[in-house]
Structure formats: C-alpha cells, structure tokens
CSV table of C-alpha atoms and ligand atoms in Angstrom, one decimal:
chain,number,residue,atom,x,y,z
A,262,MET,CA,126.4,123.6,44.5
A,263,THR,CA,129.8,121.9,44.4
A,264,ILE,CA,130.1,118.2,45.3
A,265,LEU,CA,133.5,116.6,46.2
A,266,ILE,CA,133.6,113.0,44.8
A,267,THR,CA,136.5,111.1,46.2
A,268,GLY,CA,137.5,108.1,44.0
A,269,GLY,CA,135.7,109.8,41.2
A,270,ALA,CA,138.1,108.5,38.5
A,271,GLY,CA,137.2,104.9,39.4
A,272,TYR,CA,134.5,102.6,38.0
A,273,ILE,CA,131.5,103.7,40.1
A,274,GLY,CA,132.8,107.2,40.7
A,275,SER,CA,133.1,108.1,37.0
A,276,HIS,CA,129.5,107.1,36.4
A,277,CYS,CA,128.5,109.2,39.4
A,278,CYS,CA,130.4,112.2,38.0
A,279,VAL,CA,128.1,112.0,34.9
A,280,THR,CA,124.9,111.8,36.9
A,281,PHE,CA,125.8,114.8,39.2
A,282,LEU,CA,127.1,116.9,36.3
A,283,ASP,CA,123.9,116.1,34.3
A,284,ALA,CA,121.8,117.1,37.4
A,285,GLY,CA,123.5,120.5,37.3
A,286,TYR,CA,126.0,120.1,40.2
A,287,ASP,CA,129.6,121.3,39.9
A,288,VAL,CA,131.9,118.4,40.5
A,289,VAL,CA,135.4,118.3,42.1
A,290,VAL,CA,137.1,114.8,42.0
A,291,LEU,CA,139.9,113.8,44.4
A,292,ASP,CA,141.7,110.6,43.4
A,293,ASN,CA,145.1,109.2,43.9
A,294,LEU,CA,144.8,107.3,40.6
A,295,SER,CA,146.0,104.1,42.3
A,296,ASN,CA,143.3,102.1,40.5
A,297,SER,CA,142.2,104.5,37.8
A,298,ASN,CA,143.0,106.8,34.9
A,299,THR,CA,142.1,110.4,34.2
A,300,ALA,CA,140.8,109.2,30.8
A,301,SER,CA,137.5,108.2,32.7
A,302,LEU,CA,137.2,111.8,33.7
A,303,THR,CA,137.7,113.3,30.2
A,304,ARG,CA,135.1,110.8,29.0
A,305,ALA,CA,132.6,111.7,31.8
A,306,GLU,CA,133.0,115.4,30.7
A,307,GLU,CA,132.4,114.4,27.0
A,308,ILE,CA,129.2,112.5,28.0
A,309,SER,CA,127.8,115.4,30.1
A,310,GLY,CA,129.1,118.2,28.0
A,311,ARG,CA,130.3,119.9,31.2
A,312,LYS,CA,133.7,120.3,32.9
A,313,LEU,CA,134.7,119.1,36.3
A,314,VAL,CA,137.7,119.8,38.5
A,315,PHE,CA,140.2,117.0,38.9
A,316,GLU,CA,142.7,117.2,41.9
A,317,GLN,CA,145.1,114.3,42.2
A,318,GLY,CA,145.6,113.5,45.8
A,319,ASP,CA,145.0,111.1,48.6
A,320,VAL,CA,142.0,111.2,51.1
A,321,ARG,CA,144.5,110.3,53.8
A,322,ASP,CA,146.2,113.8,53.3
A,323,GLN,CA,143.9,115.7,55.6
A,324,ALA,CA,145.4,119.1,55.0
A,325,THR,CA,145.0,118.8,51.2
A,326,VAL,CA,141.4,117.6,51.5
A,327,GLU,CA,140.5,120.5,54.0
A,328,THR,CA,142.2,123.1,51.6
A,329,LEU,CA,140.3,121.6,48.7
A,330,LEU,CA,137.0,121.7,50.4
A,331,LYS,CA,137.4,125.3,51.3
A,332,ARG,CA,138.9,126.4,48.1
A,333,HIS,CA,136.0,125.0,46.0
A,334,GLU,CA,133.3,125.8,48.6
A,335,CYS,CA,132.1,122.3,48.5
A,336,THR,CA,128.7,121.6,50.1
A,337,ALA,CA,128.7,117.7,50.3
A,338,VAL,CA,131.1,114.8,49.8
A,339,ILE,CA,130.4,111.5,48.1
A,340,HIS,CA,133.1,109.1,49.3
A,341,PHE,CA,134.1,106.3,46.9
A,342,ALA,CA,137.8,106.3,47.5
A,343,GLY,CA,139.1,103.0,48.9
A,344,LEU,CA,140.3,99.6,48.3
A,345,LYS,CA,137.7,96.9,47.3
A,346,ALA,CA,139.1,93.4,46.7
A,347,VAL,CA,138.2,90.8,49.2
A,348,GLY,CA,141.1,88.4,48.4
A,349,GLU,CA,143.6,91.1,48.5
A,350,SER,CA,142.2,92.4,51.9
A,351,THR,CA,143.1,89.0,53.5
A,352,ARG,CA,146.6,89.3,52.2
A,353,TYR,CA,147.2,93.0,53.1
A,354,PRO,CA,144.8,93.8,55.8
A,355,LEU,CA,146.8,96.8,57.0
A,356,ALA,CA,146.6,98.4,53.7
A,357,TYR,CA,142.8,98.0,53.8
A,358,TYR,CA,142.5,99.5,57.4
A,359,ASP,CA,144.9,102.3,56.3
A,360,ASN,CA,143.2,103.2,53.2
A,361,ASN,CA,139.5,102.5,54.1
A,362,VAL,CA,139.4,103.3,57.8
A,363,ILE,CA,142.1,105.8,58.4
A,364,GLY,CA,141.4,107.4,55.0
A,365,THR,CA,137.8,108.0,56.0
A,366,HIS,CA,138.8,109.3,59.4
A,367,ARG,CA,141.0,111.8,57.8
A,368,LEU,CA,138.3,112.9,55.2
A,369,LEU,CA,135.8,113.3,58.1
A,370,SER,CA,138.2,115.4,60.2
A,371,ALA,CA,138.9,117.7,57.1
A,372,MET,CA,135.2,117.9,56.6
A,373,ALA,CA,134.6,118.9,60.2
A,374,ASN,CA,137.2,121.6,60.0
A,375,ALA,CA,135.9,122.9,56.7
A,376,GLY,CA,132.2,122.9,58.0
A,377,VAL,CA,131.1,120.5,55.4
A,378,ARG,CA,128.8,117.9,57.0
A,379,ASP,CA,126.7,116.2,54.2
A,380,LEU,CA,128.2,112.9,53.3
A,381,ILE,CA,127.2,109.9,51.1
A,382,PHE,CA,129.3,106.8,51.8
A,383,SER,CA,129.9,103.6,49.6
A,384,SER,CA,129.4,100.7,51.8
A,385,SER,CA,128.7,97.1,50.6
A,386,ALA,CA,126.3,94.2,51.2
A,387,THR,CA,129.4,92.4,52.3
A,388,VAL,CA,128.7,94.0,55.8
A,389,TYR,CA,125.9,91.5,56.4
A,390,GLY,CA,128.1,88.5,56.1
A,391,GLU,CA,126.3,85.1,55.7
A,392,PRO,CA,122.6,85.8,55.1
A,393,GLN,CA,120.4,84.5,57.9
A,394,GLN,CA,117.3,85.3,55.9
A,395,LEU,CA,116.6,86.5,52.4
A,396,PRO,CA,116.0,89.2,51.1
A,397,LEU,CA,118.5,91.1,53.1
A,398,THR,CA,116.9,94.0,55.0
A,399,GLU,CA,118.9,96.8,56.5
A,400,GLU,CA,118.0,95.4,59.9
A,401,HIS,CA,119.8,92.1,59.1
A,402,SER,CA,122.7,91.6,61.7
A,403,LEU,CA,126.1,92.9,60.5
A,404,ASN,CA,128.7,90.3,60.6
A,405,PRO,CA,131.3,90.7,57.8
A,406,VAL,CA,133.7,87.7,57.3
A,407,ASN,CA,136.7,89.3,55.7
A,408,PRO,CA,138.9,92.3,56.4
A,409,TYR,CA,137.5,94.4,53.4
A,410,GLY,CA,133.9,93.9,54.9
A,411,ARG,CA,135.2,94.7,58.4
A,412,THR,CA,136.7,98.0,57.2
A,413,LYS,CA,133.3,98.9,55.7
A,414,LEU,CA,131.6,98.1,59.0
A,415,ILE,CA,134.0,100.1,61.1
A,416,VAL,CA,133.5,103.1,58.8
A,417,GLU,CA,129.7,102.6,59.1
A,418,ASP,CA,130.0,102.6,62.9
A,419,MET,CA,132.2,105.7,62.9
A,420,LEU,CA,129.6,107.4,60.8
A,421,ARG,CA,126.8,106.5,63.1
A,422,ASP,CA,128.8,107.7,66.2
A,423,LEU,CA,129.6,110.9,64.4
A,424,ALA,CA,126.0,111.6,63.4
A,425,ALA,CA,124.8,110.9,66.9
A,426,SER,CA,127.4,113.4,68.3
A,427,ASP,CA,126.2,116.3,66.3
A,428,PRO,CA,122.9,116.9,64.6
A,429,GLY,CA,124.6,119.1,62.0
A,430,TRP,CA,125.9,116.0,60.2
A,431,ARG,CA,123.7,114.4,57.5
A,432,ILE,CA,124.9,111.0,56.4
A,433,GLY,CA,123.7,108.4,53.9
A,434,ILE,CA,125.3,105.0,54.0
A,435,LEU,CA,124.7,103.0,50.8
A,436,ARG,CA,125.1,99.3,50.7
A,437,TYR,CA,125.8,98.2,47.2
A,438,PHE,CA,125.0,94.7,46.0
A,439,ASN,CA,126.8,93.7,42.8
A,440,PRO,CA,127.3,96.7,40.4
A,441,VAL,CA,127.9,95.7,36.8
A,442,GLY,CA,127.3,97.3,33.4
A,443,ALA,CA,128.5,100.6,31.8
A,444,HIS,CA,127.2,103.9,30.6
A,445,ALA,CA,125.0,103.5,27.5
A,446,SER,CA,127.4,105.6,25.4
A,447,GLY,CA,130.2,103.0,25.7
A,448,LEU,CA,132.6,105.8,26.8
A,449,ILE,CA,133.0,104.7,30.5
A,450,GLY,CA,132.9,101.3,32.1
A,451,GLU,CA,134.8,98.9,34.3
A,452,ASP,CA,138.5,98.4,33.5
A,453,PRO,CA,140.0,96.0,36.0
A,454,LEU,CA,143.7,95.5,36.3
A,455,GLY,CA,145.0,91.9,35.9
A,456,VAL,CA,142.9,88.8,36.3
A,457,PRO,CA,139.3,89.9,37.3
A,458,ASN,CA,138.0,88.6,40.6
A,459,ASN,CA,134.4,89.2,39.9
A,460,LEU,CA,132.1,87.4,37.6
A,461,MET,CA,131.0,90.0,35.1
A,462,PRO,CA,134.5,91.2,34.1
A,463,PHE,CA,135.6,87.7,33.8
A,464,ILE,CA,132.6,86.7,31.6
A,465,THR,CA,133.4,89.8,29.4
A,466,GLN,CA,137.0,88.7,28.9
A,467,VAL,CA,135.9,85.2,27.8
A,468,ALA,CA,133.5,86.7,25.4
A,469,SER,CA,136.1,89.0,23.9
A,470,GLY,CA,138.6,86.1,23.6
A,471,ARG,CA,141.1,87.5,26.1
A,472,ARG,CA,140.4,84.3,28.3
A,473,GLU,CA,139.6,80.9,27.3
A,474,LYS,CA,137.0,79.7,29.9
A,475,LEU,CA,135.1,80.9,32.9
A,476,ASN,CA,135.6,78.9,36.1
A,477,VAL,CA,132.1,78.5,37.6
A,478,PHE,CA,132.9,78.3,41.5
A,479,GLY,CA,130.5,75.5,42.6
A,480,ASN,CA,127.4,73.8,41.1
A,481,ASP,CA,126.3,72.1,44.3
A,482,TYR,CA,124.7,75.1,46.0
A,483,GLU,CA,121.0,74.8,47.1
A,484,THR,CA,119.9,77.1,44.3
A,485,ARG,CA,117.8,76.5,41.1
A,486,ASP,CA,120.7,75.4,39.0
A,487,GLY,CA,123.3,74.8,41.8
A,488,THR,CA,125.4,77.9,41.0
A,489,GLY,CA,125.6,81.1,43.2
A,490,VAL,CA,122.9,83.6,43.1
A,491,ARG,CA,123.5,87.4,43.3
A,492,ASP,CA,121.7,90.7,43.0
A,493,TYR,CA,123.4,92.4,40.0
A,494,ILE,CA,122.7,96.1,39.6
A,495,HIS,CA,123.3,98.4,36.7
A,496,VAL,CA,125.9,101.0,37.7
A,497,VAL,CA,123.9,103.8,36.3
A,498,ASP,CA,120.9,102.8,38.4
A,499,LEU,CA,123.4,102.6,41.3
A,500,VAL,CA,124.7,106.1,40.8
A,501,GLU,CA,121.1,107.5,40.3
A,502,GLY,CA,120.4,106.0,43.7
A,503,HIS,CA,123.3,108.3,45.0
A,504,LEU,CA,121.6,111.3,43.5
A,505,ARG,CA,118.3,110.4,45.3
A,506,ALA,CA,120.3,109.7,48.5
A,507,TYR,CA,121.9,113.1,48.2
A,508,HIS,CA,118.5,114.7,47.9
A,509,ALA,CA,117.2,112.6,50.8
A,510,LEU,CA,119.8,114.3,53.1
A,511,SER,CA,117.9,117.6,53.1
A,512,ASN,CA,114.9,115.7,54.6
A,513,LEU,CA,116.8,114.5,57.5
A,514,ASP,CA,116.3,116.1,60.9
A,515,GLY,CA,118.8,116.4,63.9
A,516,ARG,CA,117.3,113.3,65.7
A,517,ASP,CA,117.7,111.0,62.8
A,518,ASN,CA,120.5,112.2,60.7
A,519,CYS,CA,122.1,109.0,59.4
A,520,PHE,CA,120.5,106.4,57.3
A,521,ALA,CA,121.8,103.0,55.7
A,522,VAL,CA,120.1,101.8,52.6
A,523,ASN,CA,120.5,98.8,50.3
A,524,LEU,CA,121.0,99.5,46.6
A,525,GLY,CA,120.2,96.4,44.7
A,526,THR,CA,117.4,95.3,42.4
A,527,GLY,CA,115.8,92.7,44.7
A,528,ASP,CA,116.3,90.1,42.0
A,529,GLY,CA,118.8,87.3,42.1
A,530,TYR,CA,120.5,85.6,39.0
A,531,SER,CA,122.6,82.6,39.1
A,532,VAL,CA,126.1,82.3,37.5
A,533,LEU,CA,124.7,80.2,34.7
A,534,GLU,CA,121.8,82.7,34.0
A,535,MET,CA,124.4,85.5,33.8
A,536,VAL,CA,126.5,83.4,31.3
A,537,LYS,CA,123.3,82.8,29.2
A,538,ALA,CA,122.3,86.5,29.4
A,539,PHE,CA,125.7,87.6,28.3
A,540,GLU,CA,125.8,85.1,25.4
A,541,ARG,CA,122.5,86.6,24.1
A,542,ALA,CA,123.9,90.1,24.4
A,543,SER,CA,127.2,89.4,22.9
A,544,ASN,CA,126.2,86.7,20.4
A,545,ARG,CA,129.4,84.8,21.6
A,546,ILE,CA,129.7,81.4,23.3
A,547,ILE,CA,131.0,81.6,26.9
A,548,SER,CA,132.9,78.4,27.6
A,549,TYR,CA,132.9,77.4,31.2
A,550,ASP,CA,134.1,74.6,33.6
A,551,PHE,CA,132.6,73.7,37.0
A,552,VAL,CA,135.3,74.0,39.7
A,553,PRO,CA,135.0,73.7,43.5
A,554,ARG,CA,133.3,76.5,45.6
A,555,ARG,CA,135.3,79.6,46.3
A,556,ALA,CA,136.1,80.0,50.0
A,557,GLY,CA,133.9,82.6,51.7
A,558,ASP,CA,131.1,82.5,49.0
A,559,VAL,CA,127.5,82.2,50.0
A,560,ALA,CA,124.7,80.4,48.0
A,561,GLU,CA,122.4,83.4,47.6
A,562,CYS,CA,122.5,87.1,48.3
A,563,PHE,CA,119.9,89.7,47.2
A,564,ALA,CA,118.4,92.9,48.6
A,565,ASP,CA,115.2,93.9,50.2
A,566,THR,CA,114.6,97.1,48.3
A,567,LYS,CA,111.6,98.5,50.4
A,568,LYS,CA,113.7,101.0,52.3
A,569,ALA,CA,115.2,102.4,49.3
A,570,GLN,CA,111.8,102.9,47.7
A,571,GLU,CA,110.3,104.6,50.7
A,572,LEU,CA,113.2,106.7,51.8
A,573,LEU,CA,114.9,107.7,48.5
A,574,SER,CA,111.8,107.1,46.2
A,575,TRP,CA,114.3,105.1,44.1
A,576,SER,CA,114.3,101.7,42.6
A,577,ALA,CA,116.6,100.2,39.9
A,578,GLU,CA,115.1,100.5,36.3
A,579,ARG,CA,117.5,98.7,34.1
A,580,GLU,CA,117.2,94.9,33.6
A,581,LEU,CA,119.7,92.1,33.1
A,582,HIS,CA,119.9,92.4,29.3
A,583,ASN,CA,120.7,96.2,29.7
A,584,MET,CA,123.5,95.2,32.1
A,585,CYS,CA,124.9,92.7,29.6
A,586,GLU,CA,124.4,94.8,26.4
A,587,ASP,CA,126.0,98.0,28.0
A,588,THR,CA,128.9,96.0,29.3
A,589,TRP,CA,129.5,94.4,25.8
A,590,ASN,CA,129.1,97.9,24.1
A,591,TRP,CA,131.8,99.3,26.4
A,592,VAL,CA,134.2,96.3,25.8
A,593,CYS,CA,133.6,96.4,22.0
A,594,LYS,CA,134.4,100.1,21.9
A,595,ASN,CA,137.4,99.8,24.4
A,596,PRO,CA,138.9,96.3,24.0
A,597,LYS,CA,142.0,97.5,26.1
A,598,GLY,CA,139.9,99.6,28.5
A,599,TYR,CA,141.2,103.1,28.9
A,600,SER,CA,144.6,102.2,27.6
A,601,ASP,CA,143.3,102.2,24.0
B,856,LIG,P1,137.5,101.7,41.9
B,856,LIG,O1,138.8,101.1,42.4
B,856,LIG,O2,137.2,101.6,40.4
B,856,LIG,O3,137.5,103.2,42.4
B,856,LIG,C1,138.0,103.6,43.6
B,856,LIG,C2,138.8,104.8,43.2
B,856,LIG,O4,139.4,105.4,44.5
B,856,LIG,C3,139.9,104.6,42.2
B,856,LIG,O5,139.8,105.6,41.3
B,856,LIG,C4,141.2,104.8,43.1
B,856,LIG,O6,142.2,105.3,42.4
B,856,LIG,C5,140.7,105.8,44.2
B,856,LIG,N1,141.4,105.6,45.4
B,856,LIG,C6,141.8,104.5,46.2
B,856,LIG,N2,142.3,104.9,47.4
B,856,LIG,C7,142.3,106.2,47.4
B,856,LIG,C8,142.9,107.2,48.3
B,856,LIG,N3,143.5,106.8,49.4
B,856,LIG,N4,142.8,108.5,48.0
B,856,LIG,C9,142.3,108.9,46.8
B,856,LIG,N5,141.8,108.1,45.9
B,856,LIG,C10,141.8,106.8,46.2
B,856,LIG,O7,136.3,101.0,42.7
B,856,LIG,P2,134.7,101.1,42.5
B,856,LIG,O8,134.2,99.7,42.1
B,856,LIG,O9,134.4,102.3,41.7
B,856,LIG,O10,134.3,101.2,44.0
B,856,LIG,C11,134.0,102.5,44.6
B,856,LIG,C12,133.6,102.3,46.1
B,856,LIG,O11,132.5,101.5,46.2
B,856,LIG,C13,134.6,101.6,46.9
B,856,LIG,O12,134.7,102.3,48.2
B,856,LIG,C14,134.2,100.2,47.1
B,856,LIG,O13,134.6,99.6,48.2
B,856,LIG,C15,132.7,100.4,47.0
B,856,LIG,N6,132.0,99.2,46.5
B,856,LIG,C16,132.2,98.7,45.3
B,856,LIG,C17,131.6,97.5,44.8
B,856,LIG,C18,131.9,97.0,43.4
B,856,LIG,O14,131.4,95.9,43.1
B,856,LIG,N7,132.5,97.7,42.6
B,856,LIG,C19,130.6,96.9,45.7
B,856,LIG,C20,130.4,97.5,46.9
B,856,LIG,C21,131.0,98.6,47.4
B,857,LIG,C1,132.3,89.9,45.8
B,857,LIG,C2,132.8,90.1,47.1
B,857,LIG,C3,132.0,91.2,47.8
B,857,LIG,C4,132.1,92.5,47.0
B,857,LIG,C5,131.6,92.3,45.5
B,857,LIG,C6,131.9,93.4,44.7
B,857,LIG,C7,133.8,87.9,47.8
B,857,LIG,C8,133.5,86.7,48.6
B,857,LIG,N1,132.8,88.9,47.8
B,857,LIG,O1,131.0,89.6,45.8
B,857,LIG,O2,132.4,91.5,49.1
B,857,LIG,O3,131.3,93.5,47.6
B,857,LIG,O4,132.4,91.1,45.0
B,857,LIG,O5,131.3,93.3,43.4
B,857,LIG,O6,134.6,88.0,47.1
B,857,LIG,N2,132.0,83.5,40.2
B,857,LIG,C9,132.3,82.4,39.5
B,857,LIG,N3,133.6,82.5,38.7
B,857,LIG,C10,134.3,83.7,38.8
B,857,LIG,C11,133.9,84.8,39.6
B,857,LIG,C12,132.7,84.7,40.3
B,857,LIG,O7,131.7,81.4,39.4
B,857,LIG,O8,135.3,83.7,38.0
B,857,LIG,C13,130.8,83.3,41.0
B,857,LIG,C14,130.9,83.6,42.6
B,857,LIG,O9,131.1,82.3,43.0
B,857,LIG,C15,129.5,84.1,42.9
B,857,LIG,C16,129.1,85.0,41.7
B,857,LIG,O10,129.9,84.5,40.6
B,857,LIG,O11,128.5,83.2,43.0
B,857,LIG,C17,129.5,86.4,41.9
B,857,LIG,O12,130.8,86.6,42.2
B,857,LIG,P1,131.5,88.0,42.3
B,857,LIG,O13,131.3,88.8,41.1
B,857,LIG,O14,133.0,87.9,42.7
B,857,LIG,O15,130.7,88.8,43.4
B,857,LIG,P2,130.4,88.4,45.0
B,857,LIG,O16,131.2,87.2,45.4
B,857,LIG,O17,128.9,88.5,45.2
C-alpha cells in the first residue's frame, strides 16, 4: 500500500512519514520545499530504517499530482501541504486561498482522475473560532475569525460536499489543537524560519539563548493564572492519530463517508505552566515579561476527545513533560535546526 503524503517534508508531515513507514506502508512525499528541507526526509528514513520516495512539486500542479498518483499506484493521500501562519494570512489572504483552497481543489481533481478517493486532511481547531462552550466538541459551531481559519473551513465544506456526491470517497478531517514536541530520537522536529509566532518554539529559543525573553501575551484572562490556556499535543501522538484515522476510513460506509475529529489531549495548560514545564525539562531559566493581549487570542481552548476515542480508538499518550523533554532534546542536538 502506497500513501501520498503532501507537505511530508514539513514539521508534522515528516513525523507522519516515520509513523507510516514504521507501520509498513510505502510513502511518496510531494513537497515544494517552500517551508522545509529534504534533510527532514533523510532523517525520517534514518529513524525508520526504510526508504521513501520524494517528489519535489506543488499540489496546485494538477497534472503532476495525477501522474504521480498513477505512477506510484497510491491508494490514499494524507494532505498536509499548505500555509499555516495566522498573522501572515491577514496580510496575504490571496496567497492563503491560492495555496490552501485552490491547492486542495487541484489535489482532489487529480485524485478523482486517478481513482484515488481515500483522504486524510489537516484541519485546525481554529475553525471553531471563539469557543462558546468548553471542551470543544466537533458539533461546536464553525466560525473562524481569520483568513487562515476560513481557508480550512472552506476546504472542510468542499470535502463534505464531495463525500456527499459520491459514496466512493472516504474522508477523514482532523482538527489539530496545538502540536508541539519532536521525535524522541531528536532527529526531526520543528524548525521555524524567522521569529516564531507560536509559544513553544519561542520558549525554546529563549531557553537556548537565541532570544532574551518571552513576551507573555496577557495576564488578565479569566484563567487560573491570568494567562492563555491551550491544549498542547505531542506531534508523535498527533501523527499516530493519523494512522488510526487512516484505518478508520475502511470502516466507513457510503452513507457516512466523511468524518471530522478533534486531535487534542483534552487538557489545557497556561502559558506560565508551559514556561515552568520547559524550565524543568531544560534546566534553564525562561525570562519573560507580561505584555498586552495579542489580537484574536481567546482565553482558553481545549478539545473534547470522546469522538476520537470512539471513532478512532485513539487518545494521546504523551504528557507535558514528554513534549518539553523531546523538544529540548531536538534543539540541543540541532541548535540551528536542519541547517546544522
Ligand atoms: P509546515 O509548514 O512545517 O509543513 C507544510 C509543508 O507543506 C512544508 O513542507 C511546505 O514546504 C509544504 N507546502 C506548502 N505549500 C505547498 C504546496 N502548494 N505544494 C507542495 N508543498 C507545499 O507545517 P506543519 O506545521 O507541518 O503543518 C502541516 C499542516 O497541518 C498544515 O496544513 C497546517 O495548516 C496544519 N496545521 C498545523 C498546525 C500546527 O500548529 N503546526 C495546527 C493546525 C493545523
Ligand atoms: C495559533 C493560531 C492557530 C493555529 C495554531 C497552530 C492564532 C490566533 N492562532 O494558535 O490558528 O492553529 O497557532 O499552532 O495565532 N503566546 C505568548 N507569547 C508568544 C506566543 C504565544 O504568550 O510569544 C501565548 C498565546 O497568547 C496563547 C498561547 O501562548 O495564549 C499559545 O499561542 P500559540 O502557540 O501562538 O498558539 P494559538 O494562539 O493557540
């Protein structure tokens, strides 16, 4: 069985390659390397002891994708390729609609032509928008508040329409909460370009001395210590959820051939709890200042995990200390990321 993994050289995709190679699948990666490096794929091969096929290309190039699906006789697609920075999406919305929406449309058209109709799609908890009640269940209203989130919702709607039109499609939509951490080997991990937008990479760079201080965005939220609470999930748990979701596709029948599931732990940690946990894992002091809230942030966001347990027989196993220790191990072994 050969799986096409789009965006497979990226942070989550490279971990997914390892999980699928370890499970015995053959893997073909399609990536345009706009936010990644082939070193992650060489490392994924090193970890699993198996080879994968890398094709440099763009998901928006329908003819290339179709040829590739046919040539490698792919049976399913896991679709990670896309742009993911909320702030950037407000400055360059057209780039986000082009890459995420048009890119997925072309991919789906290529799949239809090649007769490949099993798909796992990377969505995000950002599709829920401001939580009306917590924990967030999959039935929560979908009301994203930024262009990035809207591209994810448009793709989700496109997938639901496609599944309804033809019982041959089997589609799993996975809504990620906050993926963090790295493979326990320290060979692959997150390697953001420039100043990190997200909390964990920022804390990491303060711990390693690349940045002086963390700015904590707001200490006046109605949370246990006033700072924002999120559901951080270890990236290896997350990609194991993809393997379970892929297996779950074969249990779908034609009447109910598309599901959307949260991938989170169900636990929320505050910014200050993350700082403390990382200090323990790294044995370093993380200096921080409180600064005003970041526009668009919510106080708390965490998943209801029941549906994932029931439908996928999956729940996250790794704890906060594993997320911090594995991140620190990756950073210590690769202080300059993949450019070492
Ligand atoms: P990433 O940027 O590390 O990986 C994305 C990969 O896709 C990169 O290797 C990039 O080069 C490639 N790519 C981008 N556009 C492409 C295109 N048009 N054609 C081919 N390749 C292309 O990001 P990630 O963190 O691994 O995220 C993967 C997916 O998960 C994205 O769809 C993202 O929106 C989604 N997601 C991520 C998070 C997160 O916190 N990391 C949270 C929710 C959802
Ligand atoms: C952000 C995105 C979300 C995306 C997710 C991917 C926004 C509004 N949301 O989620 O759509 O799916 O990343 O991982 O951008 N924080 C600080 N200082 C920092 C960075 C963050 O205090 O330098 C705080 C934030 O205010 C928040 C928490 O840390 O309370 C987590 O922030 P972040 O890692 O950016 O994730 P989200 O905002 O949850």
